[in-house]
Amino acid sequence: MNVEQLHEMLKKSQEARGFFFNRDREKVIALLEGLITNRERYGYMCCPCRLASEDREWDKDIICPCVYRGPDVDEYGSCYCALYVSKEWNEDKIPHVFVPERRPVEKTLGKL
């Protein structure tokens, strides 16, 4: 699957759930390319903004769309990497603020 195919597939499925791609198309394409790279590297599309462990079970919380996306978009209008945003975020109806990392520290440090 190439970037455009992934874009169309995710756009259709996620917009139906109320999650929109960031209006910055360059950023979206770069993140989607990262997802494709991670799928080739690890066998699953983990968030390109986080370190993967190469263990699907350990990383299941950061497989895109990650489990943190919903709470991030609900609270901040954007997910951690800003791939997914709310309609209001894209329309500048809410401020664009830093989204703190929700992943537990033991997960962010990786498997030891």
PDB file of C-alpha atoms in Angstrom, residues 2-112:
ATOM      1  CA  ASN A   2       1.334   3.424  -0.895  1.00  0.00           C
ATOM      2  CA  VAL A   3       0.834   6.727   0.936  1.00  0.00           C
ATOM      3  CA  GLU A   4      -2.110   7.871  -1.174  1.00  0.00           C
ATOM      4  CA  GLN A   5      -3.934   4.564  -0.700  1.00  0.00           C
ATOM      5  CA  LEU A   6      -3.343   4.665   3.038  1.00  0.00           C
ATOM      6  CA  HIS A   7      -4.498   8.287   3.128  1.00  0.00           C
ATOM      7  CA  GLU A   8      -7.761   7.506   1.366  1.00  0.00           C
ATOM      8  CA  MET A   9      -8.454   4.376   3.418  1.00  0.00           C
ATOM      9  CA  LEU A  10      -7.821   6.078   6.775  1.00  0.00           C
ATOM     10  CA  LYS A  11      -9.568   9.290   5.792  1.00  0.00           C
ATOM     11  CA  LYS A  12     -12.755   7.447   4.930  1.00  0.00           C
ATOM     12  CA  SER A  13     -12.764   5.205   7.990  1.00  0.00           C
ATOM     13  CA  GLN A  14     -11.668   7.805  10.544  1.00  0.00           C
ATOM     14  CA  GLU A  15     -13.743  10.773   9.401  1.00  0.00           C
ATOM     15  CA  ALA A  16     -16.804   8.568   9.890  1.00  0.00           C
ATOM     16  CA  ARG A  17     -15.708   8.363  13.549  1.00  0.00           C
ATOM     17  CA  GLY A  18     -15.187  12.128  13.881  1.00  0.00           C
ATOM     18  CA  PHE A  19     -11.389  12.145  13.499  1.00  0.00           C
ATOM     19  CA  PHE A  20      -9.926  14.268  10.723  1.00  0.00           C
ATOM     20  CA  PHE A  21      -6.488  14.521   9.219  1.00  0.00           C
ATOM     21  CA  ASN A  22      -4.520  17.620  10.112  1.00  0.00           C
ATOM     22  CA  ARG A  23      -5.046  20.222   7.398  1.00  0.00           C
ATOM     23  CA  ASP A  24      -1.241  20.420   6.986  1.00  0.00           C
ATOM     24  CA  ARG A  25      -0.981  17.903   4.148  1.00  0.00           C
ATOM     25  CA  GLU A  26       2.841  17.793   4.222  1.00  0.00           C
ATOM     26  CA  LYS A  27       2.771  16.800   7.882  1.00  0.00           C
ATOM     27  CA  VAL A  28       0.096  14.172   7.224  1.00  0.00           C
ATOM     28  CA  ILE A  29       2.035  12.655   4.318  1.00  0.00           C
ATOM     29  CA  ALA A  30       5.244  12.540   6.384  1.00  0.00           C
ATOM     30  CA  LEU A  31       3.422  10.794   9.248  1.00  0.00           C
ATOM     31  CA  LEU A  32       1.749   8.325   6.885  1.00  0.00           C
ATOM     32  CA  GLU A  33       5.137   7.561   5.342  1.00  0.00           C
ATOM     33  CA  GLY A  34       6.384   6.888   8.886  1.00  0.00           C
ATOM     34  CA  LEU A  35       3.486   4.502   9.477  1.00  0.00           C
ATOM     35  CA  ILE A  36       4.329   2.622   6.281  1.00  0.00           C
ATOM     36  CA  THR A  37       8.012   2.483   7.251  1.00  0.00           C
ATOM     37  CA  ASN A  38       7.098   1.125  10.681  1.00  0.00           C
ATOM     38  CA  ARG A  39       4.824  -1.486   9.121  1.00  0.00           C
ATOM     39  CA  GLU A  40       7.728  -2.624   6.937  1.00  0.00           C
ATOM     40  CA  ARG A  41      10.148  -2.513   9.876  1.00  0.00           C
ATOM     41  CA  TYR A  42       8.021  -4.065  12.629  1.00  0.00           C
ATOM     42  CA  GLY A  43       5.087  -5.662  10.856  1.00  0.00           C
ATOM     43  CA  TYR A  44       2.589  -3.188  12.350  1.00  0.00           C
ATOM     44  CA  MET A  45       1.875   0.519  11.945  1.00  0.00           C
ATOM     45  CA  CYS A  46       2.972   2.029  15.217  1.00  0.00           C
ATOM     46  CA  CYS A  47       3.003   5.767  15.741  1.00  0.00           C
ATOM     47  CA  PRO A  48       6.061   7.297  14.059  1.00  0.00           C
ATOM     48  CA  CYS A  49       6.329   9.785  16.939  1.00  0.00           C
ATOM     49  CA  ARG A  50       7.054   7.104  19.494  1.00  0.00           C
ATOM     50  CA  LEU A  51       9.710   4.434  19.984  1.00  0.00           C
ATOM     51  CA  ALA A  52       8.554   0.942  19.183  1.00  0.00           C
ATOM     52  CA  SER A  53       9.905  -2.127  20.930  1.00  0.00           C
ATOM     53  CA  GLU A  54       9.465  -4.563  18.030  1.00  0.00           C
ATOM     54  CA  ASP A  55       7.024  -6.454  20.264  1.00  0.00           C
ATOM     55  CA  ARG A  56       3.492  -6.048  18.916  1.00  0.00           C
ATOM     56  CA  GLU A  57       1.874  -6.941  22.234  1.00  0.00           C
ATOM     57  CA  TRP A  58       3.988  -4.371  24.142  1.00  0.00           C
ATOM     58  CA  ASP A  59       3.312  -1.744  21.471  1.00  0.00           C
ATOM     59  CA  LYS A  60      -0.388  -2.435  20.951  1.00  0.00           C
ATOM     60  CA  ASP A  61      -1.237   0.875  22.635  1.00  0.00           C
ATOM     61  CA  ILE A  62       0.667   2.840  19.958  1.00  0.00           C
ATOM     62  CA  ILE A  63      -0.575   1.024  16.864  1.00  0.00           C
ATOM     63  CA  CYS A  64      -2.248   3.726  14.813  1.00  0.00           C
ATOM     64  CA  PRO A  65      -4.775   4.903  15.625  1.00  0.00           C
ATOM     65  CA  CYS A  66      -3.338   4.636  19.107  1.00  0.00           C
ATOM     66  CA  VAL A  67      -5.427   4.249  22.249  1.00  0.00           C
ATOM     67  CA  TYR A  68      -4.459   7.779  23.293  1.00  0.00           C
ATOM     68  CA  ARG A  69      -5.894   9.464  20.204  1.00  0.00           C
ATOM     69  CA  GLY A  70      -9.481   9.710  21.474  1.00  0.00           C
ATOM     70  CA  PRO A  71      -8.636  11.268  24.839  1.00  0.00           C
ATOM     71  CA  ASP A  72      -6.081  13.585  23.199  1.00  0.00           C
ATOM     72  CA  VAL A  73      -8.509  14.840  20.552  1.00  0.00           C
ATOM     73  CA  ASP A  74     -11.291  15.176  23.124  1.00  0.00           C
ATOM     74  CA  GLU A  75      -9.110  17.241  25.456  1.00  0.00           C
ATOM     75  CA  TYR A  76      -6.751  19.089  23.098  1.00  0.00           C
ATOM     76  CA  GLY A  77      -8.347  18.849  19.659  1.00  0.00           C
ATOM     77  CA  SER A  78      -5.316  16.961  18.361  1.00  0.00           C
ATOM     78  CA  CYS A  79      -3.570  13.677  18.997  1.00  0.00           C
ATOM     79  CA  TYR A  80       0.025  13.574  20.236  1.00  0.00           C
ATOM     80  CA  CYS A  81       1.590  13.586  16.758  1.00  0.00           C
ATOM     81  CA  ALA A  82      -1.166  15.825  15.303  1.00  0.00           C
ATOM     82  CA  LEU A  83      -2.057  13.385  12.535  1.00  0.00           C
ATOM     83  CA  TYR A  84      -5.653  13.284  13.749  1.00  0.00           C
ATOM     84  CA  VAL A  85      -7.490  16.389  14.839  1.00  0.00           C
ATOM     85  CA  SER A  86     -11.003  17.579  15.466  1.00  0.00           C
ATOM     86  CA  LYS A  87     -12.930  19.606  12.922  1.00  0.00           C
ATOM     87  CA  GLU A  88     -12.757  22.577  15.308  1.00  0.00           C
ATOM     88  CA  TRP A  89      -8.950  22.288  15.509  1.00  0.00           C
ATOM     89  CA  ASN A  90      -8.655  22.340  11.719  1.00  0.00           C
ATOM     90  CA  GLU A  91     -10.949  25.369  11.583  1.00  0.00           C
ATOM     91  CA  ASP A  92      -8.915  27.243  14.246  1.00  0.00           C
ATOM     92  CA  LYS A  93     -11.944  27.366  16.534  1.00  0.00           C
ATOM     93  CA  ILE A  94      -9.844  25.983  19.381  1.00  0.00           C
ATOM     94  CA  PRO A  95      -6.217  26.750  20.258  1.00  0.00           C
ATOM     95  CA  HIS A  96      -3.417  24.541  18.981  1.00  0.00           C
ATOM     96  CA  VAL A  97      -1.599  23.530  22.130  1.00  0.00           C
ATOM     97  CA  PHE A  98       1.102  21.045  23.071  1.00  0.00           C
ATOM     98  CA  VAL A  99      -0.349  17.582  23.683  1.00  0.00           C
ATOM     99  CA  PRO A 100       1.476  15.873  26.545  1.00  0.00           C
ATOM    100  CA  GLU A 101       2.492  12.239  26.299  1.00  0.00           C
ATOM    101  CA  ARG A 102      -0.136   9.944  27.828  1.00  0.00           C
ATOM    102  CA  ARG A 103       1.793   6.736  27.315  1.00  0.00           C
ATOM    103  CA  PRO A 104       2.992   5.407  30.674  1.00  0.00           C
ATOM    104  CA  VAL A 105       6.646   6.157  31.375  1.00  0.00           C
ATOM    105  CA  GLU A 106       7.530   2.458  31.590  1.00  0.00           C
ATOM    106  CA  LYS A 107       6.271   2.111  28.007  1.00  0.00           C
ATOM    107  CA  THR A 108       8.032   5.236  26.758  1.00  0.00           C
ATOM    108  CA  LEU A 109      11.357   3.982  28.096  1.00  0.00           C
ATOM    109  CA  GLY A 110      10.914   0.737  26.192  1.00  0.00           C
ATOM    110  CA  LYS A 111      11.390  -2.837  27.227  1.00  0.00           C
ATOM    111  CA  LEU A 112      14.474  -3.404  29.313  1.00  0.00           C
TER     112      LEU A 112
END
